Short mmCIF file of C-alpha atoms in Angstrom, two decimals:
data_model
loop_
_atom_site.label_atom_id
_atom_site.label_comp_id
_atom_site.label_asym_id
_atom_site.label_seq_id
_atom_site.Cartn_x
_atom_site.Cartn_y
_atom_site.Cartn_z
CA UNK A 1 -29.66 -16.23 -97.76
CA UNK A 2 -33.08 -15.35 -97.99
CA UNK A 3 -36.08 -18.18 -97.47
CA UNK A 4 -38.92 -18.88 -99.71
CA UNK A 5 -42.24 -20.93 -99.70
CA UNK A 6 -43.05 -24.32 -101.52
CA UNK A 7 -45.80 -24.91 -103.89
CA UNK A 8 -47.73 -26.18 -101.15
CA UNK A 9 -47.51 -23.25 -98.84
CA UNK A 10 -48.55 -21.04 -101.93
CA UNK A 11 -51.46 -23.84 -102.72
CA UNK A 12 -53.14 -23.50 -99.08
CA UNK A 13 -52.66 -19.34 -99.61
CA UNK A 14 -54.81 -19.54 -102.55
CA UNK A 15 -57.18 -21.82 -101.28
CA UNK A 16 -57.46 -19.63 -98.50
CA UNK A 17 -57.66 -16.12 -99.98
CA UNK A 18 -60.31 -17.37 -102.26
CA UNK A 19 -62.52 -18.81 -99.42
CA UNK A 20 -61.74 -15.70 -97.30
CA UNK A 21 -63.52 -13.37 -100.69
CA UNK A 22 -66.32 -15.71 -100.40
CA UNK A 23 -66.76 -15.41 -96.54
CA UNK A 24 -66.90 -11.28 -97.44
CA UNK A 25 -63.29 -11.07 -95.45
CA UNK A 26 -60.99 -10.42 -98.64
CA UNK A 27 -57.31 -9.19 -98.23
CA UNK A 28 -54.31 -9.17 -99.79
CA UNK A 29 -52.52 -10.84 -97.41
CA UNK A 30 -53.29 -14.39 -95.75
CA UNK A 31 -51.40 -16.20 -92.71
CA UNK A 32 -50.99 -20.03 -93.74
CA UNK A 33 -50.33 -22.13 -90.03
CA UNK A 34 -47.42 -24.42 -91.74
CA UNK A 35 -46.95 -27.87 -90.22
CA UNK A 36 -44.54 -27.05 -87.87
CA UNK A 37 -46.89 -24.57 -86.25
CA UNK A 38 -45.34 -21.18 -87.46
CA UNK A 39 -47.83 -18.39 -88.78
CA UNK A 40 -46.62 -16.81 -92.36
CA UNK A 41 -47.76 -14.23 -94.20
CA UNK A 42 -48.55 -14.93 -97.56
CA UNK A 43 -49.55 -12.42 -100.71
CA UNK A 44 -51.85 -12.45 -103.00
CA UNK A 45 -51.36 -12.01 -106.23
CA UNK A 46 -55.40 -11.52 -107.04
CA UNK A 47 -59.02 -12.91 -106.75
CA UNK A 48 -62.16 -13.14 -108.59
CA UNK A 49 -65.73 -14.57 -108.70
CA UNK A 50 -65.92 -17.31 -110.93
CA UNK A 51 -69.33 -19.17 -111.42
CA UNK A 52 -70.52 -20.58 -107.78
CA UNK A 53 -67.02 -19.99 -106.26
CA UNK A 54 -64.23 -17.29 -105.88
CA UNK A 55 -60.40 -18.38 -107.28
CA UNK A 56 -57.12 -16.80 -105.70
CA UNK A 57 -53.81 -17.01 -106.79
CA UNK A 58 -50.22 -16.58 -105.34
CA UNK A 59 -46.53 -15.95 -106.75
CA UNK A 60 -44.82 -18.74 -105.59
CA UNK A 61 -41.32 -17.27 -104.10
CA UNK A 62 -38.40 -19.69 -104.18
CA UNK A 63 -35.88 -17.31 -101.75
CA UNK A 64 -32.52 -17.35 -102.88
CA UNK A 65 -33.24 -21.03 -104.02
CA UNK A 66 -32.43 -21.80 -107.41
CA UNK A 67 -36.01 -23.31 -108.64
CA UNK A 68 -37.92 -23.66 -111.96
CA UNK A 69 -41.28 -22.78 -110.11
CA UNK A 70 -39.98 -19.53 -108.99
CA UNK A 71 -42.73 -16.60 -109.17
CA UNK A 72 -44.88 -18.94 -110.94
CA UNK A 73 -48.95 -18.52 -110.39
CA UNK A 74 -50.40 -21.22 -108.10
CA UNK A 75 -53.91 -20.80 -108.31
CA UNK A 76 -57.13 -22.46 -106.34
CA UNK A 77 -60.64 -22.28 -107.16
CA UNK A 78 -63.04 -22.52 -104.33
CA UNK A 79 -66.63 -23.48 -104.28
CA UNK A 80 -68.35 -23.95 -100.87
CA UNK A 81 -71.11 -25.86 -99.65
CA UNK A 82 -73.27 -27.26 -96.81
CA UNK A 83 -72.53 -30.11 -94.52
CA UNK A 84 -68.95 -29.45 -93.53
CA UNK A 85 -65.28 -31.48 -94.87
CA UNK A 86 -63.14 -30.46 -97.63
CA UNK A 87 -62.40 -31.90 -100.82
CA UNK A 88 -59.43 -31.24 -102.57
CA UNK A 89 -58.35 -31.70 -106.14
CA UNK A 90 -56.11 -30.39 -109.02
CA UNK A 91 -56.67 -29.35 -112.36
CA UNK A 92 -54.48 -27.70 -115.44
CA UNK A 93 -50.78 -27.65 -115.06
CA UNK A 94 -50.80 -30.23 -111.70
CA UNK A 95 -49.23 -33.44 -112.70
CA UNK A 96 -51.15 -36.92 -113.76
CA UNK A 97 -49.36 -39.44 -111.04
CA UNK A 98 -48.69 -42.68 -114.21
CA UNK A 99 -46.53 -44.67 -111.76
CA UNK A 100 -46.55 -46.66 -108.46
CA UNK A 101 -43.96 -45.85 -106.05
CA UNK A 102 -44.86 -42.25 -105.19
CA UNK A 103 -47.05 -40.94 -102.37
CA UNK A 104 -49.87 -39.85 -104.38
CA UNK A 105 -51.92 -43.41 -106.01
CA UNK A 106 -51.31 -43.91 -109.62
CA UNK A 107 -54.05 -41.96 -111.40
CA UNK A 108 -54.36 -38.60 -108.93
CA UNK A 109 -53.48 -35.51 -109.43
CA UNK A 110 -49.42 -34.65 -107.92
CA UNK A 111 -50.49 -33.41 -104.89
CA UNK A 112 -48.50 -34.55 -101.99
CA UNK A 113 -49.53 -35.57 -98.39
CA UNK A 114 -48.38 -32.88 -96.40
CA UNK A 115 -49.38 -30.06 -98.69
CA UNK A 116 -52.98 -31.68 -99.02
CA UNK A 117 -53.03 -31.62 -95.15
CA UNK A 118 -51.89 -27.82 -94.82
CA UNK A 119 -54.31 -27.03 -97.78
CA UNK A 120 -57.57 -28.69 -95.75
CA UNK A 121 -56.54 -27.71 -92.01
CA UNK A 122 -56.04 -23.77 -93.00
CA UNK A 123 -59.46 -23.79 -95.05
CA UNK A 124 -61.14 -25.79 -92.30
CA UNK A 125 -59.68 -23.31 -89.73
CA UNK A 126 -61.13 -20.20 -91.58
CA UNK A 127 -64.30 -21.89 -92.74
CA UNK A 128 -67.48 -21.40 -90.34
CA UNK A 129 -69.12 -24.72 -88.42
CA UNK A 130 -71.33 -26.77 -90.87
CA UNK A 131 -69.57 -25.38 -94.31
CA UNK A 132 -67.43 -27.15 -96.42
CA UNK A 133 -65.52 -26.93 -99.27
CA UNK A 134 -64.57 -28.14 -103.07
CA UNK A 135 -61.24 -27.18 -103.80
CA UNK A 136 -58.85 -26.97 -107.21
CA UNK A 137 -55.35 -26.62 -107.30
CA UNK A 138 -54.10 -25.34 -110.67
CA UNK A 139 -50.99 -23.57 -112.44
CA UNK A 140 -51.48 -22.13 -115.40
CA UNK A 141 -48.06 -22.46 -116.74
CA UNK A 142 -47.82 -25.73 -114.77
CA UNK A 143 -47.43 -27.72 -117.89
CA UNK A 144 -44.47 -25.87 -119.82
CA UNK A 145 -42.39 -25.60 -116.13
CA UNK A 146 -43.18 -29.29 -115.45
CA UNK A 147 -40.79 -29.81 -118.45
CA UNK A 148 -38.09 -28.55 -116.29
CA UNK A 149 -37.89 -30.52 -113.44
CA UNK A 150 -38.07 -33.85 -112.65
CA UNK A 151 -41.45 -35.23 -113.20
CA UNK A 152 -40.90 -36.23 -116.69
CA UNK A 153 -38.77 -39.03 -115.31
CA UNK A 154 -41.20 -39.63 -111.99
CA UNK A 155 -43.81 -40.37 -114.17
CA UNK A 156 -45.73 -37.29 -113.52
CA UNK A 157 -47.13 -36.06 -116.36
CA UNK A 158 -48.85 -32.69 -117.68
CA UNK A 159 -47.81 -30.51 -114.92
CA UNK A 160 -45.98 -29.40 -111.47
CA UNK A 161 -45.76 -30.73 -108.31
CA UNK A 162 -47.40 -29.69 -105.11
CA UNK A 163 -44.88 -30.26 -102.98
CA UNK A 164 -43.32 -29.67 -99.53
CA UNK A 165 -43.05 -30.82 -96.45
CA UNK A 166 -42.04 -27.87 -94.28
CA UNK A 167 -43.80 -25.51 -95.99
CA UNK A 168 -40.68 -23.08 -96.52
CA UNK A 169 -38.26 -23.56 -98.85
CA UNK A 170 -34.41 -23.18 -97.71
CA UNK A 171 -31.86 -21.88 -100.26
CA UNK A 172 -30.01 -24.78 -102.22
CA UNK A 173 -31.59 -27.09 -99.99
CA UNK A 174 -30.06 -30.88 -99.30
CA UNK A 175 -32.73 -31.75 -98.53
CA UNK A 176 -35.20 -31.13 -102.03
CA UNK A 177 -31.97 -33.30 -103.86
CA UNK A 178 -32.27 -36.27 -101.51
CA UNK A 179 -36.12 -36.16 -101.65
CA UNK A 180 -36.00 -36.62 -105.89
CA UNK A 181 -33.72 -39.18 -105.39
CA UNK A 182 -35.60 -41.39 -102.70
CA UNK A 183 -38.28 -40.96 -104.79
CA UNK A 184 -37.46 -41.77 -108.36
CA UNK A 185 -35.52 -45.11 -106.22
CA UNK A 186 -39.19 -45.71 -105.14
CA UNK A 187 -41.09 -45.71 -108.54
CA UNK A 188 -38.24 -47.78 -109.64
CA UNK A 189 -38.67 -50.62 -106.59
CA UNK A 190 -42.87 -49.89 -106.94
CA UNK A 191 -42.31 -51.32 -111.04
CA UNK A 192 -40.32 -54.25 -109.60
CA UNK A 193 -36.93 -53.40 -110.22
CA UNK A 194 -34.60 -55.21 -107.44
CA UNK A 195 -31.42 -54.02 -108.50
CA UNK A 196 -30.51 -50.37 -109.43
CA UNK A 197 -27.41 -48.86 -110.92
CA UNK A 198 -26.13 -45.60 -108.92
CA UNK A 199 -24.14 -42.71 -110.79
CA UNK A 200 -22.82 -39.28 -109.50
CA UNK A 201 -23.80 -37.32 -112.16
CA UNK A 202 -23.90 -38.16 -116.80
CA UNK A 203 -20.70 -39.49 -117.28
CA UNK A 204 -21.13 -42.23 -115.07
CA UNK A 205 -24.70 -42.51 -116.47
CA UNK A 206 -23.18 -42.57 -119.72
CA UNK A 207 -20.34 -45.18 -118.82
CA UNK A 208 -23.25 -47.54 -117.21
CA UNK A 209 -25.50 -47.00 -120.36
CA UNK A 210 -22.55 -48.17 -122.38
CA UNK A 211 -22.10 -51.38 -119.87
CA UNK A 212 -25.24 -52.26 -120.83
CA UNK A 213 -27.19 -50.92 -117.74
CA UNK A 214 -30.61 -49.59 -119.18
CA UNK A 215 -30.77 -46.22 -119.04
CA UNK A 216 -33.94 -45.64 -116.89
CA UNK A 217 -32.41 -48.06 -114.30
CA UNK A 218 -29.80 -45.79 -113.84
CA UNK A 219 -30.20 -42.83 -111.02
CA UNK A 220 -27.61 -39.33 -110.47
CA UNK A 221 -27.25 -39.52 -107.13
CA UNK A 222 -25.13 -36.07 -107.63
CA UNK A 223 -23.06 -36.08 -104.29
CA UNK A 224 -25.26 -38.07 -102.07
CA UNK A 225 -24.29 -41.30 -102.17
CA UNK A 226 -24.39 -42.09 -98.45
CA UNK A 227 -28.59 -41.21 -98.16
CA UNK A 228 -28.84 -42.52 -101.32
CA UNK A 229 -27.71 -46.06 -100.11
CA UNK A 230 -29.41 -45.89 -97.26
CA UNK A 231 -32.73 -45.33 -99.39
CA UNK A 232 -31.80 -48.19 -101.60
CA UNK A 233 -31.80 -50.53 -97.88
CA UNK A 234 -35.04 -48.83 -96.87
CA UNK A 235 -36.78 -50.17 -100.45
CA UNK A 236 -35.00 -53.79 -99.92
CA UNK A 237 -33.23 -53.25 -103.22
CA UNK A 238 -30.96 -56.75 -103.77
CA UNK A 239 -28.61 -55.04 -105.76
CA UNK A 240 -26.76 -52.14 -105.87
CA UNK A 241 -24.05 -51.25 -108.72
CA UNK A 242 -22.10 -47.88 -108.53
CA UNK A 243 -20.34 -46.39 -111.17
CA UNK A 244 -18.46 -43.62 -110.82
CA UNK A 245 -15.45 -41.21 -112.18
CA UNK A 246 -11.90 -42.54 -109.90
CA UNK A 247 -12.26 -39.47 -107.89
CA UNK A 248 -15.40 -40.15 -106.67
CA UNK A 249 -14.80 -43.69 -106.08
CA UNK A 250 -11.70 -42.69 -104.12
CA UNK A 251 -14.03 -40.97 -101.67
CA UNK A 252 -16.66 -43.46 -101.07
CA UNK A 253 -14.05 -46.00 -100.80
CA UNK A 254 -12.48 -44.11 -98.02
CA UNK A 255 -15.97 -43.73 -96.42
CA UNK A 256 -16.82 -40.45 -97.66
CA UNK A 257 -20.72 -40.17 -98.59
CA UNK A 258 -21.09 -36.82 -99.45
CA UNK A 259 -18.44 -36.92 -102.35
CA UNK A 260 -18.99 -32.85 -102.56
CA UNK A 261 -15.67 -31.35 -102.92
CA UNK A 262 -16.53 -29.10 -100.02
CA UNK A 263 -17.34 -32.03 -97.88
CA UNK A 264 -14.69 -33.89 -98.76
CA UNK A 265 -11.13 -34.47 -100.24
CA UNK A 266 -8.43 -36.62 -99.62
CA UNK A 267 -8.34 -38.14 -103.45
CA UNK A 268 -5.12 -38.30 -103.88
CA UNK A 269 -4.16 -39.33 -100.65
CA UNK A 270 -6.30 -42.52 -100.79
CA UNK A 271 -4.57 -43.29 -104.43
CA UNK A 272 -1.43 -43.47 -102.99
CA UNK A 273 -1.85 -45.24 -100.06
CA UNK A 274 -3.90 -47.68 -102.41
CA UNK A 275 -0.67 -47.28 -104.53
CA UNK A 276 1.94 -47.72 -101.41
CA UNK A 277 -0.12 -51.03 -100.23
CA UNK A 278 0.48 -52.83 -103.51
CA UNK A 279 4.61 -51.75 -103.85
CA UNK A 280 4.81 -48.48 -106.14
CA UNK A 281 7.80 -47.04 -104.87
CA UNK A 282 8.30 -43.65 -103.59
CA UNK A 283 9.19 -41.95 -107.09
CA UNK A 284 5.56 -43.43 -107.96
CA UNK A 285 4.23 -41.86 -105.00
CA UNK A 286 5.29 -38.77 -105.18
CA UNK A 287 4.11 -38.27 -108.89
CA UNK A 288 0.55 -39.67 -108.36
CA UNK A 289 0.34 -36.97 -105.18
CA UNK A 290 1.68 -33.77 -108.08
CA UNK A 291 -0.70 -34.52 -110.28
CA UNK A 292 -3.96 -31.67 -110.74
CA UNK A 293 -6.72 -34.40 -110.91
CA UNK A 294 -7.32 -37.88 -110.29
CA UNK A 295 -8.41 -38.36 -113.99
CA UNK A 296 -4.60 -37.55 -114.81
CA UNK A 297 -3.32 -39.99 -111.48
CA UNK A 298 -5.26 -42.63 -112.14
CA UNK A 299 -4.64 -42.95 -115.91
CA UNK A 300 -0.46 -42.67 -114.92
CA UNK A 301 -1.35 -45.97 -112.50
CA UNK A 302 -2.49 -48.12 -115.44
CA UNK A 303 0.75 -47.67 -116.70
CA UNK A 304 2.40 -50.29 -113.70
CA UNK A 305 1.11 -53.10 -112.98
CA UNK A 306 1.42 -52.23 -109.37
CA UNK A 307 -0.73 -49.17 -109.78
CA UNK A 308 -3.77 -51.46 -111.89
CA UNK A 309 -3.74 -53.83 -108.76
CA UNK A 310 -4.09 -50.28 -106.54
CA UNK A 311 -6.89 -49.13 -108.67
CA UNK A 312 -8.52 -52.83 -108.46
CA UNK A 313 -8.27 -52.86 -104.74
CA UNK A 314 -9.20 -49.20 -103.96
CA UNK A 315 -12.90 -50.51 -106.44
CA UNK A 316 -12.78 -53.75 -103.98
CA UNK A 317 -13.11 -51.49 -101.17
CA UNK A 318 -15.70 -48.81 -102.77
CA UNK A 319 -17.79 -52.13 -103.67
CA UNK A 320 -17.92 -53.38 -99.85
CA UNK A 321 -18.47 -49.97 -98.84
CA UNK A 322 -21.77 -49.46 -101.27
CA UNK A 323 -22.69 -53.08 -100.20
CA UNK A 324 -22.50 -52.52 -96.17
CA UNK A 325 -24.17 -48.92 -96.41
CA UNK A 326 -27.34 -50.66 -98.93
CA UNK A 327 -27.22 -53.75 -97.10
CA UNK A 328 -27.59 -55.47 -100.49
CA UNK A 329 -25.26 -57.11 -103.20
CA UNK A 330 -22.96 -54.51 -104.22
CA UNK A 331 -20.62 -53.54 -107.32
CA UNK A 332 -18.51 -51.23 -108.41
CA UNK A 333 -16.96 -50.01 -111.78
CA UNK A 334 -14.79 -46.89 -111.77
CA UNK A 335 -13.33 -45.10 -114.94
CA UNK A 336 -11.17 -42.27 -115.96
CA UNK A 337 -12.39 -39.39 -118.80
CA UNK A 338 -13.66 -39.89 -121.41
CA UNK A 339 -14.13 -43.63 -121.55
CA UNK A 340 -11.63 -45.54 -119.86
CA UNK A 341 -12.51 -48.08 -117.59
CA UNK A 342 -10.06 -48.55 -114.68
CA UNK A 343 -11.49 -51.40 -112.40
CA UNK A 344 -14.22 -53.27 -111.45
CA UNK A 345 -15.43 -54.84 -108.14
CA UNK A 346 -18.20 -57.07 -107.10
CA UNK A 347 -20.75 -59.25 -109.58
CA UNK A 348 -21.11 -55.99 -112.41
CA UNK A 349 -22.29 -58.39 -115.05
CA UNK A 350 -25.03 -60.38 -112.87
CA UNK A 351 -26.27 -57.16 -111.90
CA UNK A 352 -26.43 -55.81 -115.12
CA UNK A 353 -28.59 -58.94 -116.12
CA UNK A 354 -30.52 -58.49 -113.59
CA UNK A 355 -31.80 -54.90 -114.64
CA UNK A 356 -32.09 -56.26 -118.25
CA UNK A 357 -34.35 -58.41 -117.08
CA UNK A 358 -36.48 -56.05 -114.46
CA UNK A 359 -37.53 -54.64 -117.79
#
């Protein structure tokens, strides 16, 4: 799998080719120092005068990584001056921060720490004793890509992200998911929200809307339950309710975090031992472990009473497991395609009230 570079790394390229035409050392090719120390090599895509300054621009390259702001222009004008420092802004197509919660102060432009920091220290590196900089970060198609990612829901509005903490950007990365997650679970705690409603992906969204969970109080965790509890403990969220289809609630009540189906099975095995513990009988068993999906298991349960006590107790044990891994009160409601709700665990309704009334 081949690597790419973030919208940072392509950010401090710019802003670097277009000081190096003003310093009358112009190339196609710059080395950005990323935080970790490593040297790449970066092209340009072009550079021009523009009044008092020089602006640069760079193809972003995603790798083999699946991402909206692949070989999209990042651009940075550059205007230098006397007295030294460097001050860095963005312009068109960077996002308007409208929210608390996120690294960047309600207000600035979506520019995030670590890029900021790789944009100045490169610049200040090339730049001569006693001259500074002005600096400003734009994408021309910033605002029509925006509309593709998450931002819209961040808060961040009118453009892209300048993002990355590494600098390079790793193909299908875990890493990117859990980062969008831990960060829409921080806009939500900066607003005042103190519980949250969890959901692997829009059916359990859906199922929580229709419990009466607001739907911008609700957050698709996708398969990363386990880091996205422990965010919800690191933000001193009270409440935590998790809704999910039986066959992901099977995992996380087993203790599986990473409900991936390459990470992690066992489905059916943990409905029948759920099954076996409250007194189905082997014939029971044995047809709960045939069947294709837990969708089709689960919904052959309901049928026994003995199976509707399994399903209550295997949500009992999802519900402690979501409230020992957030360290706050926890809930669980777990339901079978297209609507049918199995079982429920833990205070659902308070918590529900609660994120009526967080607004």
């Amino acid at each position: 799998m081949r690597y790419g570079f973030t919208t940072g790394t392509a950010a401090a390229a710019a802003t670097l080719g277009a000081a190096l035409w003003l310093l009358g050392r112009p190339s196609w090719w710059v080395k950005v120092t990323l935080p970790s120390g490593q040297v790449l090599p970066i092209p340009l895509g072009g550079c021009e005068r523009i009044e008092g300054g020089a602006q640069a621009w760079v193809f972003k390259d995603a790798g083999d990584d699946p991402d909206v702001t692949d070989r999209m222009a990042i651009a940075a004008k550059v205007w230098l001056r006397p007295g030294g420092g460097v001050e860095v802004d963005g312009g068109h197509g960077i996002g308007l921060v409208t929210r608390p919660g996120l690294p960047v102060p309600v207000g600035g432009r979506a520019i995030n720490p670590a890029p900021l920091r790789m944009i100045r220290e490169n610049l200040l590196g090339a730049l001569p004793r006693g001259l500074g900089a002005r600096v400003e970060i734009w994408a021309p198609e910033g605002e029509r890509v925006a509309k593709g990612t998450f931002n819209p829901k961040l808060g961040i509005e009118g453009g892209i992200s300048i993002l990355g903490t590494t600098g390079v950007v790793r193909p299908m990365s875990e890493d990117a998911v859990v980062e969008t997650i831990g960060a829409e679970l921080s806009v939500l705690r900066a607003e005042g929200a103190t519980s949250v409603c969890l959901a692997p992906g829009n059916y359990g969204r859906d199922v929580a809307v229709r419990l009466g969970v607001p739907v911008h109080r609700v957050v698709n965790v996708s398969n990363y339950v386990g880091p996205s509890l422990d965010r919800c403990r690191q933000l001193s969220f009270r409440g935590v309710l998790f809704v999910a289809q039986v066959g992901k609630m099977a995992k996380v009540a087993s203790g599986s975090m990473d409900t991936h189906s390459a990470k992690s099975d066992g489905r059916m095995e943990a409905l029948c031992a759920y099954g076996a513990l409250m007194g189905m009988d082997s014939c029971w068993i044995r047809r709960i472990m045939d069947c294709n999906t837990a969708d089709q298991a689960a919904t052959m349960m309901i049928q026994d009473p003995r199976g509707r006590l399994a399903l209550e107790e295997l949500c009992r044990r999802a519900s402690r497991r979501v409230s020992e891994r957030s360290e706050a009160s926890g809930a669980a409601v777990t339901f079978a395609l297209p609507n049918l709700e199995l079982a429920r665990s833990g205070p659902v309704e308070d918590l529900i009230r609660s994120m009526r009334g967080d607004g």
